[in-house]
CSV table of C-alpha atoms in Angstrom, one decimal:
chain,number,residue,atom,x,y,z
A,24,MET,CA,32.3,8.7,8.8
A,25,SER,CA,32.8,6.9,12.8
A,26,TYR,CA,36.4,5.9,13.9
A,27,VAL,CA,37.2,2.0,14.5
A,28,LYS,CA,39.3,0.5,16.8
A,29,ALA,CA,42.4,-1.0,14.3
A,30,VAL,CA,46.0,-0.2,13.6
A,31,CYS,CA,47.2,0.4,10.0
A,32,ARG,CA,49.2,-2.4,8.5
A,33,PHE,CA,51.5,0.3,6.8
A,34,CYS,CA,51.6,3.3,9.1
A,35,GLY,CA,51.1,2.0,12.5
A,36,SER,CA,48.4,4.8,12.7
A,37,THR,CA,45.4,3.9,15.2
A,38,GLN,CA,43.5,6.4,13.3
A,39,ILE,CA,41.3,4.2,11.3
A,40,VAL,CA,37.8,5.2,10.1
A,41,PHE,CA,35.0,3.5,8.2
A,42,ASP,CA,33.8,5.9,5.0
A,43,GLU,CA,30.3,5.2,4.5
A,44,SER,CA,29.9,7.0,1.2
A,45,LEU,CA,33.0,3.9,0.5
A,46,ASN,CA,31.6,1.3,2.3
A,47,ALA,CA,35.4,0.9,3.6
A,48,LEU,CA,38.1,0.8,6.2
A,49,VAL,CA,40.4,3.7,5.9
A,50,CYS,CA,43.6,4.8,7.3
A,51,ALA,CA,43.5,8.7,8.7
A,52,GLY,CA,46.9,8.8,8.3
A,53,CYS,CA,48.2,7.3,5.2
A,54,GLY,CA,45.1,6.9,3.7
A,55,LEU,CA,45.4,3.3,2.9
A,56,VAL,CA,41.8,1.6,2.6
A,57,LEU,CA,42.1,-1.7,5.0
A,58,ASP,CA,39.3,-3.4,3.9
A,59,GLU,CA,36.9,-3.2,1.5
A,60,LYS,CA,32.8,-3.7,2.1
A,61,PRO,CA,33.7,-5.1,5.8
A,62,VAL,CA,31.0,-6.6,8.3
A,63,TYR,CA,30.3,-3.1,9.9
A,64,ASN,CA,28.9,-3.9,13.4
A,65,GLY,CA,28.1,-0.2,15.0
A,66,PHE,CA,25.1,2.0,14.8
A,67,GLU,CA,24.2,4.0,11.9
A,68,SER,CA,25.0,7.7,11.4
A,69,GLY,CA,21.9,10.0,10.7
A,70,GLY,CA,21.5,13.7,11.3
A,71,LYS,CA,20.7,15.1,14.7
A,72,THR,CA,17.2,15.9,13.9
A,73,ASP,CA,16.4,12.6,11.8
A,74,SER,CA,14.3,10.5,14.4
A,75,ALA,CA,13.1,8.5,12.1
A,76,PRO,CA,13.7,4.9,12.3
A,77,ARG,CA,15.1,2.6,9.4
A,78,TYR,CA,12.5,-0.1,8.1
A,79,SER,CA,12.5,-3.4,5.6
A,80,GLY,CA,10.2,-5.0,3.6
A,81,ALA,CA,7.4,-3.7,1.3
A,82,PHE,CA,4.3,-1.8,2.2
A,83,THR,CA,1.0,-4.4,2.0
A,84,ASN,CA,-2.1,-4.2,3.5
A,85,ARG,CA,-1.9,-7.6,4.0
A,86,VAL,CA,-0.6,-6.8,8.0
A,87,HIS,CA,-2.6,-4.7,10.5
A,88,ASP,CA,0.6,-2.0,10.2
A,89,HIS,CA,1.4,-2.1,6.3
A,90,GLY,CA,4.5,-3.7,6.7
A,91,VAL,CA,6.3,-1.1,8.4
A,92,GLY,CA,5.7,-1.3,12.6
A,93,GLY,CA,6.6,-5.0,12.8
A,94,THR,CA,9.8,-5.1,11.1
A,95,GLU,CA,11.2,-1.8,12.6
A,96,ILE,CA,15.2,-1.6,13.4
A,97,ALA,CA,16.1,0.9,15.6
A,98,GLY,CA,19.4,1.4,16.7
A,99,SER,CA,21.5,-1.3,17.5
A,100,ILE,CA,20.7,-4.7,15.3
A,101,LEU,CA,22.8,-6.5,17.7
A,102,SER,CA,20.4,-5.6,20.5
A,103,HIS,CA,17.3,-7.1,19.0
A,104,VAL,CA,19.3,-10.0,18.1
A,105,LYS,CA,19.9,-10.7,21.5
A,106,SER,CA,16.8,-9.9,23.1
A,107,GLY,CA,14.9,-12.2,20.9
A,108,ARG,CA,11.6,-13.8,20.5
A,109,THR,CA,11.3,-13.4,24.5
A,110,TRP,CA,11.0,-9.8,24.1
A,111,ALA,CA,8.6,-9.9,21.4
A,112,ALA,CA,5.8,-12.0,23.1
A,113,LYS,CA,6.1,-10.2,25.8
A,114,HIS,CA,6.0,-6.2,24.2
A,115,TYR,CA,3.0,-8.2,22.0
A,116,ASP,CA,0.3,-5.5,23.6
A,117,ILE,CA,2.6,-2.8,22.8
A,118,ARG,CA,3.3,-3.4,18.9
A,119,VAL,CA,-0.4,-4.3,18.3
A,120,ASP,CA,-2.6,-1.7,19.9
A,121,LYS,CA,-6.0,-2.5,21.0
A,122,SER,CA,-7.8,-0.8,18.1
A,123,ASN,CA,-5.6,-2.6,15.1
A,124,ARG,CA,-5.7,-6.3,17.2
A,125,ILE,CA,-8.8,-7.3,15.2
A,126,VAL,CA,-7.2,-6.0,12.0
A,127,LYS,CA,-5.0,-8.0,12.7
A,128,LYS,CA,-7.5,-11.3,13.7
A,129,GLY,CA,-9.3,-10.5,10.5
A,130,LEU,CA,-6.1,-10.2,8.7
A,131,THR,CA,-4.9,-13.9,9.3
A,132,GLU,CA,-8.1,-15.1,8.6
A,133,LEU,CA,-7.5,-14.3,5.2
A,134,ASN,CA,-4.0,-15.3,4.8
A,135,GLU,CA,-5.2,-18.4,5.1
A,136,LEU,CA,-7.5,-18.0,2.5
A,137,ILE,CA,-4.7,-16.6,0.1
A,138,LYS,CA,-3.0,-19.8,0.6
A,139,ILE,CA,-5.6,-21.8,-0.9
A,140,LEU,CA,-6.6,-20.0,-3.4
A,141,LYS,CA,-2.7,-18.1,-4.9
A,142,PRO,CA,-4.8,-14.5,-5.8
A,143,PRO,CA,-2.5,-12.3,-7.9
A,144,SER,CA,-1.0,-9.8,-5.4
A,145,SER,CA,-3.1,-6.7,-6.8
A,146,VAL,CA,-6.5,-9.0,-5.7
A,147,GLN,CA,-4.6,-9.8,-2.3
A,148,GLU,CA,-4.0,-6.1,-1.4
A,149,THR,CA,-7.7,-5.2,-2.6
A,150,ALA,CA,-8.9,-7.9,-0.4
A,151,ALA,CA,-7.0,-7.1,2.5
A,152,ASP,CA,-7.7,-3.5,2.5
A,153,LEU,CA,-11.5,-4.2,2.3
A,154,THR,CA,-10.9,-6.8,5.1
A,155,SER,CA,-9.3,-3.8,7.2
A,156,GLN,CA,-11.8,-1.4,6.7
A,157,THR,CA,-14.6,-3.5,7.2
A,158,VAL,CA,-13.5,-4.8,10.9
A,159,ARG,CA,-11.7,-1.9,12.4
A,160,GLY,CA,-13.2,-0.6,15.5
A,161,MET,CA,-15.5,-3.7,15.7
A,162,ASN,CA,-15.7,-6.8,17.6
A,163,TYR,CA,-16.7,-9.6,15.8
A,164,LYS,CA,-16.6,-13.0,16.7
A,165,GLU,CA,-14.0,-15.5,14.7
A,166,LYS,CA,-16.7,-16.6,12.5
A,167,THR,CA,-17.8,-13.4,11.3
A,168,LEU,CA,-14.4,-12.6,10.7
A,169,ARG,CA,-14.0,-15.4,8.1
A,170,ARG,CA,-16.7,-14.2,6.6
A,171,ILE,CA,-16.0,-10.6,6.1
A,172,ALA,CA,-12.3,-12.1,4.7
A,173,ALA,CA,-14.3,-14.3,2.2
A,174,ALA,CA,-16.2,-12.2,1.2
A,175,ALA,CA,-13.5,-9.6,0.3
A,176,LEU,CA,-11.1,-12.3,-1.7
A,177,TYR,CA,-14.6,-12.8,-3.8
A,178,LEU,CA,-15.3,-9.1,-4.5
A,179,ALA,CA,-11.5,-8.0,-4.6
A,180,TYR,CA,-11.6,-10.8,-8.1
A,181,LYS,CA,-14.4,-8.9,-9.2
A,182,ILE,CA,-13.0,-5.8,-9.4
A,183,HIS,CA,-9.8,-7.0,-10.6
A,184,ASN,CA,-11.9,-8.6,-13.6
A,185,GLN,CA,-10.9,-11.9,-12.8
A,186,PRO,CA,-14.4,-13.0,-11.8
A,187,LYS,CA,-14.8,-16.0,-10.0
A,188,ALA,CA,-18.4,-18.3,-9.8
A,189,ALA,CA,-20.2,-17.7,-6.1
A,190,ARG,CA,-20.5,-21.3,-5.5
A,191,THR,CA,-17.3,-22.3,-6.7
A,192,PHE,CA,-15.7,-20.0,-4.9
A,193,ALA,CA,-17.5,-21.0,-1.4
A,194,GLN,CA,-16.6,-24.6,-2.6
A,195,GLU,CA,-12.6,-23.8,-3.1
A,196,VAL,CA,-12.6,-21.8,0.5
A,197,GLY,CA,-15.0,-23.8,2.4
A,198,ILE,CA,-18.0,-21.2,3.4
A,199,SER,CA,-21.4,-21.6,2.5
A,200,MET,CA,-23.0,-19.5,0.5
A,201,ASP,CA,-24.7,-17.7,3.5
A,202,ASP,CA,-22.1,-17.4,4.7
A,203,LEU,CA,-20.7,-15.3,1.5
A,204,TRP,CA,-23.5,-13.2,1.4
A,205,GLU,CA,-23.7,-12.2,5.0
A,206,GLY,CA,-19.7,-11.2,4.8
A,207,ILE,CA,-20.5,-9.1,1.4
A,208,ARG,CA,-23.7,-7.3,3.0
A,209,LYS,CA,-21.5,-6.6,6.2
A,210,ILE,CA,-18.5,-5.5,3.6
A,211,ARG,CA,-21.0,-2.6,1.8
A,212,GLU,CA,-23.0,-1.5,5.2
A,213,ILE,CA,-19.2,0.0,6.4
A,214,VAL,CA,-17.4,0.5,2.9
A,215,LYS,CA,-19.4,2.7,0.9
A,216,ASP,CA,-17.7,2.5,-2.1
A,217,VAL,CA,-17.9,-0.8,-3.0
A,218,LYS,CA,-20.1,-0.6,-5.6
A,219,ILE,CA,-19.7,-3.6,-7.7
A,220,GLU,CA,-22.5,-3.8,-10.8
A,221,PRO,CA,-23.8,-6.7,-11.8
A,222,GLN,CA,-21.8,-7.7,-14.7
A,223,LYS,CA,-22.3,-10.7,-17.5
A,224,TYR,CA,-19.2,-12.7,-18.0
A,225,ASP,CA,-18.2,-14.3,-20.4
A,226,PRO,CA,-18.5,-18.2,-20.1
A,227,ARG,CA,-15.2,-18.6,-21.3
A,228,THR,CA,-13.8,-17.4,-17.8
A,229,TYR,CA,-15.5,-20.6,-17.0
A,230,VAL,CA,-14.5,-22.8,-19.5
A,231,SER,CA,-10.8,-23.3,-18.2
A,232,ILE,CA,-12.0,-24.0,-14.9
A,233,ILE,CA,-14.0,-27.0,-16.1
A,234,VAL,CA,-11.2,-27.9,-18.6
A,235,LYS,CA,-8.5,-27.6,-15.7
A,236,LYS,CA,-10.8,-29.2,-12.8
A,237,LEU,CA,-11.8,-31.9,-14.4
A,238,SER,CA,-8.2,-33.2,-16.1
A,239,LEU,CA,-9.6,-32.5,-20.0
A,240,PRO,CA,-7.1,-31.9,-22.8
A,241,SER,CA,-6.6,-29.2,-24.0
A,242,GLU,CA,-8.9,-30.0,-27.2
A,243,VAL,CA,-11.6,-30.0,-25.4
A,244,GLU,CA,-11.2,-25.9,-24.0
A,245,VAL,CA,-10.9,-25.4,-27.5
A,246,LEU,CA,-14.1,-26.8,-29.3
A,247,ALA,CA,-15.4,-25.4,-26.5
A,248,ASN,CA,-14.7,-21.7,-26.8
A,249,LYS,CA,-15.7,-22.6,-30.5
A,250,LEU,CA,-19.0,-23.9,-29.5
A,251,LEU,CA,-19.7,-20.7,-27.2
A,252,SER,CA,-19.0,-19.0,-30.2
A,253,ALA,CA,-21.4,-20.3,-32.4
A,254,THR,CA,-24.1,-19.8,-29.0
A,255,GLU,CA,-23.4,-15.9,-29.7
A,256,GLU,CA,-24.7,-15.9,-33.0
A,257,VAL,CA,-28.1,-17.3,-31.6
A,258,HIS,CA,-28.1,-15.0,-29.1
A,259,LEU,CA,-29.0,-17.8,-26.1
A,260,SER,CA,-31.2,-16.1,-23.3
A,261,GLY,CA,-31.8,-16.8,-19.9
A,262,LYS,CA,-28.6,-19.2,-19.6
A,263,SER,CA,-26.2,-18.5,-17.0
A,264,PRO,CA,-22.6,-17.8,-18.3
A,265,ALA,CA,-21.5,-20.6,-16.4
A,266,SER,CA,-24.3,-23.4,-17.2
A,267,LEU,CA,-23.9,-22.1,-20.9
A,268,ALA,CA,-19.7,-23.2,-20.0
A,269,ALA,CA,-20.5,-26.2,-18.8
A,270,ALA,CA,-23.0,-27.5,-21.5
A,271,SER,CA,-20.3,-26.4,-24.0
A,272,VAL,CA,-17.4,-28.8,-22.5
A,273,TYR,CA,-20.0,-31.6,-22.0
A,274,LEU,CA,-20.6,-31.2,-25.7
A,275,ALA,CA,-17.0,-31.3,-26.4
A,276,SER,CA,-16.0,-33.9,-24.2
A,277,ILE,CA,-18.2,-35.7,-26.0
A,278,ILE,CA,-17.8,-34.7,-30.3
A,279,SER,CA,-13.4,-35.5,-28.7
A,280,ASN,CA,-13.8,-39.0,-26.6
A,281,ASN,CA,-13.2,-37.6,-23.8
A,282,LYS,CA,-16.3,-37.6,-22.5
A,283,ARG,CA,-17.3,-36.7,-19.1
A,284,ASN,CA,-21.2,-37.0,-17.7
A,285,GLN,CA,-23.0,-34.0,-17.2
A,286,LEU,CA,-23.2,-34.4,-13.8
A,287,GLU,CA,-19.1,-33.9,-13.1
A,288,VAL,CA,-19.0,-31.2,-15.5
A,289,GLY,CA,-22.0,-29.4,-13.6
A,290,GLY,CA,-20.1,-30.0,-10.4
A,291,SER,CA,-16.9,-28.4,-11.2
A,292,VAL,CA,-18.6,-25.2,-10.9
A,293,GLY,CA,-21.5,-25.5,-8.4
A,294,LEU,CA,-24.1,-26.5,-10.9
A,295,THR,CA,-26.6,-29.5,-11.2
A,296,ASP,CA,-26.8,-31.8,-13.7
A,297,VAL,CA,-30.4,-30.1,-14.3
A,298,ALA,CA,-28.8,-26.8,-15.2
A,299,VAL,CA,-26.0,-28.4,-17.7
A,300,ARG,CA,-29.0,-30.5,-19.0
A,301,ASN,CA,-31.1,-27.3,-19.8
A,302,ALA,CA,-28.4,-25.2,-21.4
A,303,TYR,CA,-26.8,-28.3,-23.8
A,304,ASP,CA,-30.9,-28.9,-25.3
A,305,SER,CA,-30.9,-24.9,-25.5
A,306,ILE,CA,-27.0,-25.4,-27.8
A,307,VAL,CA,-28.4,-28.0,-29.9
A,308,LYS,CA,-31.6,-27.1,-30.8
A,309,ASN,CA,-30.5,-23.5,-31.8
A,310,THR,CA,-27.0,-24.2,-33.6
A,311,TYR,CA,-26.1,-26.3,-36.7
A,312,ILE,CA,-25.0,-29.3,-34.3
A,313,ASP,CA,-25.8,-33.0,-34.6
A,314,ILE,CA,-24.8,-35.2,-32.0
A,315,ILE,CA,-25.3,-39.2,-32.4
A,316,MET,CA,-25.1,-40.9,-29.5
């Protein structure tokens, strides 16, 4: 408890204390509660050996200090408020030491990509961790940092079993395929425990992406998934999941009278119309489907 300058309106005592357990101003003379839940502008009390400052915010990999150092509150809150942004600007070099500046830049690049794709928080955190581990202690230029950030996000989707087609991902974040592979190479050179085996993705993963991008009705998605089930029975080989999904959506759009051409469907996942046509021919020839054009 700590004393506060005030006068008891009942007994006139000036022995007014702030009781933290009650969160109230109490008269030490007569016990009257003068004010409940007041705005308290004093210092927070703590043990003499308790030198740890208070922090706000949640722990996160998306900032260089994990969301801790940037929100430190030590001493009087009012003194920090009065210092304002000028203090923060002058003390930039103190707040972000030399070893963390490159990490901060890399995470800034990553957070820009996160704004574009809006991935789940688990994907965001994993991507931030990969980025931090890869760039810490290095002297990368801005372009390289962006490659690494994009690659970290791409790998994070895979790690959490939410894969994106590489070409589609590259288009969405605005980088070339060469830049994406270069970023992945750098991450794997430094973060040795990133071992993602080649996976055979379910074509249905791509169906919803194509339908959404082409603004097709839900009936097309349902029908395309049924067509994919038919292809599983005949075990089509040599076709990528993305091309099978695109061909199924193309075929479903025809059957449901919501036709889109092969160039549109393929382009939605970074495929050529030739890839869609070849997968389409395989589906029609190997399943019991007759298309009357």
